[in-house]
Coordinates of C-alpha atoms in Angstrom, one line a residue:
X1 CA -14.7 -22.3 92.6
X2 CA -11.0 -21.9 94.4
X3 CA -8.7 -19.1 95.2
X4 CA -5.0 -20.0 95.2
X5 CA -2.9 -17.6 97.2
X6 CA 0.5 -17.2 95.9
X7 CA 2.9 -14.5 94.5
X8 CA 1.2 -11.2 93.6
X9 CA -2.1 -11.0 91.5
X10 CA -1.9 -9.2 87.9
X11 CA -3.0 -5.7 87.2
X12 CA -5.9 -5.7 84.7
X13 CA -5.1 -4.4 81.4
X14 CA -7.3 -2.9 78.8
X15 CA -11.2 -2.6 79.0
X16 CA -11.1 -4.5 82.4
X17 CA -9.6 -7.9 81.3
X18 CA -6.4 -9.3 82.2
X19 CA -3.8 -9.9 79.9
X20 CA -3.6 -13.6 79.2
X21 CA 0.0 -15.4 79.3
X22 CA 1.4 -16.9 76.2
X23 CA 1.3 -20.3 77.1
X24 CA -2.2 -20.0 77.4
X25 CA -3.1 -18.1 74.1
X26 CA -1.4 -20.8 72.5
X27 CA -2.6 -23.5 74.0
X28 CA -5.0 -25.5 71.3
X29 CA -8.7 -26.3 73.2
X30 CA -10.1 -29.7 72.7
X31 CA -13.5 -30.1 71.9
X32 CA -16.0 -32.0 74.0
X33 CA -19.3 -33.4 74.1
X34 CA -22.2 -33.3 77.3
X35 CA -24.6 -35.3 78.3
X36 CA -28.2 -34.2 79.3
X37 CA -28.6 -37.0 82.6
X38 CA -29.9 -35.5 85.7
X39 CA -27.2 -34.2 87.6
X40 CA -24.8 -32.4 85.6
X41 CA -23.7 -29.2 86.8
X42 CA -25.3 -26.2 86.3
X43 CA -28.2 -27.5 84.1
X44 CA -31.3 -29.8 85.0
X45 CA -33.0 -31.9 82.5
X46 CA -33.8 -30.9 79.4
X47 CA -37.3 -29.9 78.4
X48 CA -39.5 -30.2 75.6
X49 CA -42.7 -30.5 74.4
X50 CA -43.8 -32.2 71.4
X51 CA -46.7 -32.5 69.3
X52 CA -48.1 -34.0 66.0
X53 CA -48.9 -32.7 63.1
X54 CA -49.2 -34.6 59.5
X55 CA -47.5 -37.8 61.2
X56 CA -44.5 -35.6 61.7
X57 CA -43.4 -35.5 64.9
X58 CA -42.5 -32.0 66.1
X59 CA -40.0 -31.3 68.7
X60 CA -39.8 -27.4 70.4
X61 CA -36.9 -27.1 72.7
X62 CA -38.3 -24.7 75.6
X63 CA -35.2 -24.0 77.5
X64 CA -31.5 -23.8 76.0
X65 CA -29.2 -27.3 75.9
X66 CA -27.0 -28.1 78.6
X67 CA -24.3 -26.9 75.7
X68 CA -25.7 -23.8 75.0
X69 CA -26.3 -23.3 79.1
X70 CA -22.2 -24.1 79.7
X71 CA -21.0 -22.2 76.7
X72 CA -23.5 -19.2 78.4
X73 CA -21.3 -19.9 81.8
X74 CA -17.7 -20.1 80.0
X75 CA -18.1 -16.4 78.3
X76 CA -19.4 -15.0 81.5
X77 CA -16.2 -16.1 82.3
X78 CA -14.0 -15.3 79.9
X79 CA -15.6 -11.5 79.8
X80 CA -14.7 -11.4 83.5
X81 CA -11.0 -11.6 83.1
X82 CA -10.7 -15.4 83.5
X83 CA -8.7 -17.1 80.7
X84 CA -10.1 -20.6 79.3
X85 CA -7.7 -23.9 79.8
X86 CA -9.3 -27.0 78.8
X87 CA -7.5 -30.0 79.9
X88 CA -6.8 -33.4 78.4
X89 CA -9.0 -35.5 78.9
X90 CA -6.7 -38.3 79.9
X91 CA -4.7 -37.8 83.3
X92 CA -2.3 -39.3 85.5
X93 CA -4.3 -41.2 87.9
X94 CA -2.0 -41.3 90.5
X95 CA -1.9 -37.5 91.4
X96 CA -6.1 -37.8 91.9
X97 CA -5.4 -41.2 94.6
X98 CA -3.1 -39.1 96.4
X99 CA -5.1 -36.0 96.8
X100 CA -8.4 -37.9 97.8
X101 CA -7.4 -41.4 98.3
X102 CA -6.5 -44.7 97.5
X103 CA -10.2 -45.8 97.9
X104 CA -11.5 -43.0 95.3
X105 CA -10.1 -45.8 92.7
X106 CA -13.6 -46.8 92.3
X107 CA -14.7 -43.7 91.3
X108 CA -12.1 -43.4 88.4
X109 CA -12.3 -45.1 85.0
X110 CA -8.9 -46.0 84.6
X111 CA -6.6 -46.7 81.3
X112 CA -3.4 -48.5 80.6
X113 CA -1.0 -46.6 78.2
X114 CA 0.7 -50.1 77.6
X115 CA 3.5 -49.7 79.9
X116 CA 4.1 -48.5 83.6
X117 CA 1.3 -45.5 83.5
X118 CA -1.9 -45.4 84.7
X119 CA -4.0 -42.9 83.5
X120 CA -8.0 -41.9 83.8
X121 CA -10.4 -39.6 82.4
X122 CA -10.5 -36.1 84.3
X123 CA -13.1 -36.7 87.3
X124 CA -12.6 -33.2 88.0
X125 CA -11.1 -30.0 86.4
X126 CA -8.9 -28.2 89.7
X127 CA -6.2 -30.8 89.7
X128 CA -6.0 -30.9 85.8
X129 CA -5.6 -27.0 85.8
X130 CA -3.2 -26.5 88.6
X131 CA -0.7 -29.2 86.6
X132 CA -1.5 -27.5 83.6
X133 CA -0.6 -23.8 85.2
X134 CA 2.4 -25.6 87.1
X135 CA 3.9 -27.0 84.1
X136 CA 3.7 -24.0 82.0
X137 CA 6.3 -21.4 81.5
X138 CA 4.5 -18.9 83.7
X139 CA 4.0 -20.9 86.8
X140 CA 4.5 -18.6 89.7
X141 CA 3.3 -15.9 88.0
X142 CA -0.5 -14.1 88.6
X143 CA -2.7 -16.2 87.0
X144 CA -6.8 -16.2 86.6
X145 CA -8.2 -19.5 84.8
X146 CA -12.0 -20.3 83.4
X147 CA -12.6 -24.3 82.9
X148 CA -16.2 -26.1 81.9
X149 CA -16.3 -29.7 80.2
X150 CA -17.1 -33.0 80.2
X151 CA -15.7 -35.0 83.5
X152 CA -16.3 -38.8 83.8
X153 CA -16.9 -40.5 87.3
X154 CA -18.1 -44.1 87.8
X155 CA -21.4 -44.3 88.7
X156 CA -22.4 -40.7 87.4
X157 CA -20.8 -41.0 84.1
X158 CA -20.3 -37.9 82.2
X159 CA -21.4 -35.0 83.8
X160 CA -20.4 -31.3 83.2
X161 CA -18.5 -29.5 85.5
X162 CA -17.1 -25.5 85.6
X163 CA -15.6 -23.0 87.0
X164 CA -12.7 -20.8 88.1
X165 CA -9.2 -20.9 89.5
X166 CA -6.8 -17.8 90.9
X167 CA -3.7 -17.8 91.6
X168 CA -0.9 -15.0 92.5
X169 CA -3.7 -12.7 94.6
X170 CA -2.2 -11.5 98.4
X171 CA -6.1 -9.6 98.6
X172 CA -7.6 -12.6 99.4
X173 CA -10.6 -11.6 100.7
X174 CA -11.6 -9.5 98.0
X175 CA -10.0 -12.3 95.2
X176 CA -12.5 -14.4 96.7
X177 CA -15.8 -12.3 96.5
X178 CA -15.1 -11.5 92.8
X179 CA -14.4 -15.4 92.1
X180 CA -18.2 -15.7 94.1
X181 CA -20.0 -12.8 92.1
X182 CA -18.8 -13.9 88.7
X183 CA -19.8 -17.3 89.5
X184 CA -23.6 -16.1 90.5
X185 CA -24.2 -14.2 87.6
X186 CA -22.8 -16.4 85.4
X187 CA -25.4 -19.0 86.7
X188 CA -27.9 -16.3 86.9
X189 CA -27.3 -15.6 83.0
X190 CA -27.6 -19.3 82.2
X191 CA -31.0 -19.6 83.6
X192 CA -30.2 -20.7 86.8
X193 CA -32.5 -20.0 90.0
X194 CA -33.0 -20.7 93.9
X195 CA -28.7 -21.1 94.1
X196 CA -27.2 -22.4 97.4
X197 CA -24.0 -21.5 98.0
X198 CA -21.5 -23.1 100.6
X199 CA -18.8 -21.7 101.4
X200 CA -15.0 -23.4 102.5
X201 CA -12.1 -22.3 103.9
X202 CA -8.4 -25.1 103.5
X203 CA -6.6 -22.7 105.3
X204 CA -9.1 -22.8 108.1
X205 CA -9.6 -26.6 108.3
X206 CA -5.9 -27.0 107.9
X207 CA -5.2 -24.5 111.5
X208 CA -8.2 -26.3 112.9
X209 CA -6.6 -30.1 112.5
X210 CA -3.0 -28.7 113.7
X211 CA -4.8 -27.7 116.7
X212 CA -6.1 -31.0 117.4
X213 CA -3.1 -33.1 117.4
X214 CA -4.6 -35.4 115.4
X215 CA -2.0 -39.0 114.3
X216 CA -1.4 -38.9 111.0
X217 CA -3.4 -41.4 109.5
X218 CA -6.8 -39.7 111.1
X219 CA -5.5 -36.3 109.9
X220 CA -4.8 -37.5 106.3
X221 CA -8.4 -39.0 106.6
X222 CA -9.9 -35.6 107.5
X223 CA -8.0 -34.0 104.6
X224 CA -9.7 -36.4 102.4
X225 CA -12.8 -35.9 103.4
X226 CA -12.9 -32.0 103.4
X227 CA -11.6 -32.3 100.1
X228 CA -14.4 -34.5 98.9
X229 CA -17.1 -32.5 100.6
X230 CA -18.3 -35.7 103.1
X231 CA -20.0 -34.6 106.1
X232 CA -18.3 -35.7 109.3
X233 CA -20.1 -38.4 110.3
X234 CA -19.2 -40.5 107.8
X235 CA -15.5 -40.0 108.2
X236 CA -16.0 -41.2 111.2
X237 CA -17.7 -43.8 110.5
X238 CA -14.7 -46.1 110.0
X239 CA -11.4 -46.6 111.6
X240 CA -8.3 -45.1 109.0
X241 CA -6.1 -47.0 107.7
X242 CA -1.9 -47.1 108.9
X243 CA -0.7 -45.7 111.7
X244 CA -3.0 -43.9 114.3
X245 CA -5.2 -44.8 117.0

């Protein structure tokens, strides 16, 4: 869940929800299908109870699919204000090994279009998004954006992943409480209980290395890391690589 400060945020229009920009109504969704392994966002495994009656075997389905659970999410979304953008699932890898670095290659699985390019399935959603937003005709422009799919990672496989992105706000504060509260209750609405939330701040962590006067390769290490979520320790648990002692 990210907030993107830039430009001016638009006024809502009509019954509360923002007007949507072209590119975006247009924009053809792909369909895509979820797995039900432990450890996909916003859903647990699946439960059921069976019994037998006959020699048939009778399967009741006591709590709603991880489908039904992520379509719940995505109109809680979309009823907020928040368009929906899904993605290709194919993506330039290189942009993702840039961000969070060259040793996140394992992480990726990877595809050869036959010549130069190297592509991958979407391990995540915000970079997709943003390129998607960038490249369109109303990049620059106030912009509020609902995602939730299928993302592939080796080692997980294919989990589910959602969420929301907003760009254009100046009222930062307040763009991020709403992006908080209409993530909570769209949990809350698909079943979800007991949440944790943590909370991050770029521009803060960004200040905070400034300060420090870190060399370059040990600041490009910390950048990786916040953006990955690992905990300190472990980024320091090995020297970085190029320049930088």
């Amino acid at each position: 869940i990210r907030h993107a400060p830039h430009d001016t945020f638009s006024r809502s229009t009509g019954e509360g929800r923002r007007a949507h920009p072209t590119w975006l109504r247009e924009k053809t969704l792909l369909p895509f299908t979820l797995s039900t392994e432990s450890g996909c966002a916003m859903g647990s495994r699946l439960l059921k109870r069976t019994r037998k009656r006959k020699g048939i075997l009778v399967t009741r389905t006591d709590r709603p699919t991880e489908q039904e659970r992520l379509e719940t999410v995505l109109a809680h979304f979309v009823d907020a204000g928040f368009a929906r953008l899904e993605p290709a699932l194919l993506q330039p890898a290189g942009v993702f090994l840039d961000r969070l670095g060259e040793d996140f290659r394992g992480r990726l699985y990877l595809v050869n279009d036959g010549g130069d390019a190297e592509l991958c399935l979407r391990p995540e959603y915000t970079i997709p998004v943003s390129l998607d937003y960038l490249a369109s005709p109303e990049a620059g422009k106030p912009a509020a954006l609902a995602y939730g799919g299928a993302i592939f990672r080796v080692g997980d496989g294919q989990l589910a992943q959602a969420g929301l992105e907003s760009f254009g706000r100046e009222d930062r504060e307040a763009a991020d409480a709403e992006i908080l509260g209409v993530a909570l209750e769209a949990a809350k609405a698909a079943g979800a209980a007991r949440l944790k939330v943590r909370l991050g701040d770029a521009g803060l962590v960004k200040t905070f290395l400034e300060r420090l006067g870190l060399p370059p390769a040990w600041r490009r290490r910390f950048e990786i890391g916040f953006a990955r979520g690992t905990p300190l320790p472990k980024i320091f648990a090995s020297r970085p690589r190029g320049n930088g002692e």
